Coordinates of C-alpha atoms in Angstrom, one line a residue:
Chain B
G1194 CA 11.0 -9.0 0.0
Q1195 CA 9.4 -7.9 3.2
Q1196 CA 5.7 -7.2 2.7
V1197 CA 2.8 -6.3 4.9
M1198 CA -0.6 -7.5 3.8
Q1199 CA -3.9 -6.0 4.8
I1200 CA -7.4 -7.3 4.6
P1201 CA -10.0 -6.5 3.6
Q1202 CA -9.1 -4.1 0.8
Y1203 CA -12.6 -2.5 1.1
Q1204 CA -15.2 -2.5 3.8
H1205 CA -18.7 -0.9 3.7
V1206 CA -20.5 -0.8 7.0
Q1207 CA -23.7 0.7 8.3
E1208 CA -23.2 3.6 10.6
G1209 CA -23.1 2.2 14.1
E1210 CA -21.7 -1.1 13.1
D1211 CA -18.2 -2.3 14.1
F1212 CA -15.2 -2.4 11.7
T1213 CA -12.0 -4.4 11.8
T1214 CA -8.9 -4.4 9.6
Y1215 CA -6.1 -6.9 9.8
C1216 CA -2.5 -6.7 9.0
N1217 CA -0.2 -9.6 8.4
S1218 CA 3.6 -10.1 7.9
S1219 CA 5.4 -13.3 7.0
T1220 CA 8.4 -12.2 9.2
T1221 CA 8.6 -10.7 12.7
L1222 CA 8.2 -7.0 13.1
S1223 CA 10.1 -4.7 15.4
N1224 CA 7.0 -2.6 15.7
I1225 CA 3.9 -1.6 13.9
Q1226 CA 2.2 1.7 13.3
W1227 CA -1.3 2.7 12.1
Y1228 CA -2.2 5.6 9.9
K1229 CA -5.5 7.1 8.7
Q1230 CA -6.0 8.9 5.4
R1231 CA -9.2 10.8 4.9
P1232 CA -10.5 11.0 1.3
G1233 CA -8.5 13.6 -0.5
G1234 CA -6.1 13.9 2.4
H1235 CA -2.7 12.6 3.5
P1236 CA -1.9 9.8 5.9
V1237 CA -1.9 10.8 9.6
F1238 CA -0.2 8.8 12.3
L1239 CA -2.6 7.2 14.8
I1240 CA -0.5 4.9 17.1
Q1241 CA 2.5 2.7 17.4
L1242 CA 2.7 -0.8 19.0
V1243 CA 6.0 -2.3 20.1
K1244 CA 5.5 -5.1 22.6
S1245 CA 4.3 -8.6 21.9
G1246 CA 0.5 -8.9 22.6
E1247 CA 0.2 -5.2 23.2
V1248 CA -3.3 -3.6 23.2
K1249 CA -3.9 0.1 23.0
K1250 CA -7.2 2.1 22.9
Q1251 CA -8.1 5.5 21.6
K1252 CA -11.7 6.2 22.3
R1253 CA -13.6 3.8 20.0
L1254 CA -10.4 2.5 18.3
T1255 CA -8.7 -0.6 19.7
F1256 CA -5.3 -1.6 18.3
Q1257 CA -3.7 -5.0 18.9
F1258 CA -0.2 -6.5 18.2
G1259 CA 0.0 -10.2 17.9
E1260 CA 2.0 -12.4 20.3
A1261 CA 4.4 -13.4 17.6
K1262 CA 4.7 -9.8 16.4
K1263 CA 3.6 -10.8 12.9
N1264 CA 0.1 -9.5 12.8
S1265 CA -2.0 -6.6 14.1
S1266 CA -5.5 -5.4 14.0
L1267 CA -7.5 -2.2 14.3
H1268 CA -11.1 -2.4 15.6
I1269 CA -13.5 0.5 15.5
T1270 CA -16.6 0.2 17.7
A1271 CA -19.9 1.8 16.6
T1272 CA -18.5 3.5 13.5
Q1273 CA -19.4 7.1 12.7
T1274 CA -19.3 9.1 9.5
T1275 CA -16.0 10.7 10.6
D1276 CA -14.3 7.3 10.5
V1277 CA -14.5 7.2 6.7
G1278 CA -11.1 6.9 5.1
T1279 CA -8.3 4.4 4.3
Y1280 CA -6.5 2.8 7.2
F1281 CA -2.9 1.7 6.7
C1282 CA -0.7 -0.3 8.9
A1283 CA 3.1 0.2 8.6
G1284 CA 5.6 -2.4 9.8
N1285 CA 9.2 -1.9 10.8
F1286 CA 11.4 -5.0 10.2
G1287 CA 14.3 -3.6 12.1
N1288 CA 15.9 -1.8 9.2
E1289 CA 14.6 1.7 10.1
K1290 CA 12.4 1.8 7.0
L1291 CA 8.6 1.5 7.3
T1292 CA 6.8 -0.8 5.0
F1293 CA 3.2 0.2 4.5
G1294 CA 0.4 -2.2 4.2
T1295 CA -2.0 -2.2 1.2
G1296 CA -4.6 -0.3 3.2
T1297 CA -8.3 -0.9 4.0
R1298 CA -10.8 1.6 2.6
L1299 CA -13.7 2.1 4.9
T1300 CA -17.0 3.6 3.7
I1301 CA -20.0 4.3 6.0
I1302 CA -23.6 3.9 5.0
P1303 CA -25.6 6.5 6.9
Chain O
E933 CA 0.2 19.4 13.3
A934 CA 3.4 18.6 11.4
D935 CA 5.2 21.3 9.5
I936 CA 5.8 19.8 6.2
Y937 CA 4.9 21.6 3.0
Q938 CA 4.5 20.6 -0.6
T939 CA 4.2 22.8 -3.7
P940 CA 2.4 22.9 -6.0
R941 CA -0.7 21.2 -4.6
Y942 CA -2.0 20.6 -8.1
L943 CA -0.2 20.5 -11.4
V944 CA -1.5 19.9 -15.0
I945 CA 1.3 19.7 -17.5
G946 CA 1.9 18.4 -21.0
T947 CA 4.0 15.4 -22.0
G948 CA 7.7 16.0 -22.3
K949 CA 7.9 18.8 -19.8
K950 CA 10.4 18.9 -16.9
I951 CA 8.8 19.3 -13.5
T952 CA 10.1 19.7 -10.0
L953 CA 7.9 18.9 -7.0
E954 CA 9.0 20.8 -3.9
C955 CA 9.0 19.4 -0.3
S956 CA 10.1 21.3 2.8
Q957 CA 10.0 20.6 6.5
T958 CA 10.8 22.8 9.4
M959 CA 11.1 20.1 12.0
G960 CA 14.8 19.4 11.5
H961 CA 14.1 15.8 10.6
D962 CA 17.0 13.8 9.1
K963 CA 14.9 11.3 7.2
M964 CA 12.6 12.3 4.3
Y965 CA 10.6 10.2 1.8
W966 CA 8.7 10.4 -1.4
Y967 CA 5.7 8.2 -2.0
Q968 CA 3.5 7.7 -5.1
Q969 CA -0.1 7.0 -4.5
D970 CA -3.0 6.5 -6.9
P971 CA -6.3 7.7 -5.3
G972 CA -7.3 5.4 -2.4
M973 CA -4.6 2.9 -3.2
E974 CA -1.3 1.7 -1.8
L975 CA 1.6 4.0 -0.9
H976 CA 4.6 3.2 -3.0
L977 CA 8.0 4.4 -1.7
I978 CA 10.0 5.8 -4.6
H979 CA 12.8 7.7 -2.9
Y980 CA 14.2 8.3 0.5
S981 CA 17.0 10.1 2.2
Y982 CA 18.6 9.7 5.6
G983 CA 20.4 13.0 5.6
V984 CA 22.1 15.7 3.5
N985 CA 23.8 14.3 0.4
S986 CA 22.2 10.9 1.0
T987 CA 19.5 9.6 -1.4
E988 CA 18.3 6.1 -2.1
K989 CA 15.7 4.5 -4.5
G990 CA 12.7 3.0 -2.9
D991 CA 10.7 -0.1 -3.5
L992 CA 8.9 1.1 -6.6
S993 CA 11.0 1.9 -9.7
S994 CA 10.6 5.5 -10.7
E995 CA 12.0 7.7 -13.5
S996 CA 12.2 10.6 -11.1
T997 CA 15.3 11.8 -9.3
V998 CA 15.8 13.6 -6.0
S999 CA 18.4 15.7 -4.2
R1000 CA 19.1 16.5 -0.6
I1001 CA 21.4 19.5 -0.4
R1002 CA 19.7 20.9 2.7
T1003 CA 18.2 19.1 5.6
E1004 CA 14.9 20.8 5.2
H1005 CA 14.5 20.5 1.5
F1006 CA 13.9 17.3 -0.6
P1007 CA 12.7 18.1 -4.2
L1008 CA 11.7 15.5 -6.7
T1009 CA 12.3 16.0 -10.4
L1010 CA 10.8 14.4 -13.5
E1011 CA 13.0 15.3 -16.6
S1012 CA 10.3 14.4 -19.1
A1013 CA 6.8 13.9 -17.8
R1014 CA 4.6 11.2 -19.3
P1015 CA 0.9 10.4 -18.8
S1016 CA 2.0 7.3 -16.8
H1017 CA 3.4 9.7 -14.2
T1018 CA -0.1 10.9 -13.4
S1019 CA -0.6 10.3 -9.7
Q1020 CA -0.4 11.8 -6.3
Y1021 CA 3.0 12.4 -4.8
L1022 CA 3.4 12.5 -1.0
C1023 CA 6.4 13.7 0.8
A1024 CA 7.1 12.6 4.4
S1025 CA 9.7 13.1 7.1
S1026 CA 10.6 11.5 10.3
S1027 CA 13.0 12.1 13.2
G1028 CA 14.3 8.6 12.7
L1029 CA 15.1 7.6 16.3
G1030 CA 16.2 4.0 15.6
T1031 CA 13.3 1.8 14.5
Q1032 CA 10.6 3.7 16.3
E1033 CA 10.1 6.5 13.8
T1034 CA 6.8 8.2 13.1
Q1035 CA 6.3 9.6 9.6
Y1036 CA 4.7 13.0 9.1
F1037 CA 3.2 13.5 5.6
G1038 CA 2.8 16.7 3.6
P1039 CA -0.5 17.5 1.9
G1040 CA 0.6 16.0 -1.4
T1041 CA 0.9 17.1 -5.0
R1042 CA -1.6 15.8 -7.5
L1043 CA 0.0 15.6 -10.9
L1044 CA -1.9 15.2 -14.2
V1045 CA 0.2 14.7 -17.3
L1046 CA -1.7 15.2 -20.6

């Protein structure tokens, strides 16, 4: 079946350090979305990438979509305690149904 | 902020009881979804609907059932709850414009079956 894998599963960083999570698919994606889920909360949409090689920024967050549209990454510069949570990528394989990645749980050491 | 609601937010119930988890959205979205999620873990799609009178099973097998009689309402029912059903259940909806949909999630229902 169509799956979207994310690594790492967990990441502990010192406050102020950078953080990156990677998302990989074995088949080409139509687009990819990123969601953030705070502890005890629900997933909230962050951004969508559609074009091959696309790069988008939101303040300290940088999102990339691979040239082959099979992988994506989310990079956070200089993490803050408010960045704590689980980050999910969600891929669309062209069948109008999102497939969520396994998620990366980020914890910040103050 | 998305207008999607779930009730109850928390539910503790005994084995064998029938339960219905409610989900409503006021955005007029055609597509609605139910996910099951253990704390901090993956989201597992258990049911989805692309419109009134349309329901499909998701990727994760579930003993629950759903109905979609009205656009705004997508309840999930467990006929006989078991401890293995203990989890968080998240409802979501999307406007479903082709493949570029964004899903809006409700606050979730945390279910504990004793």
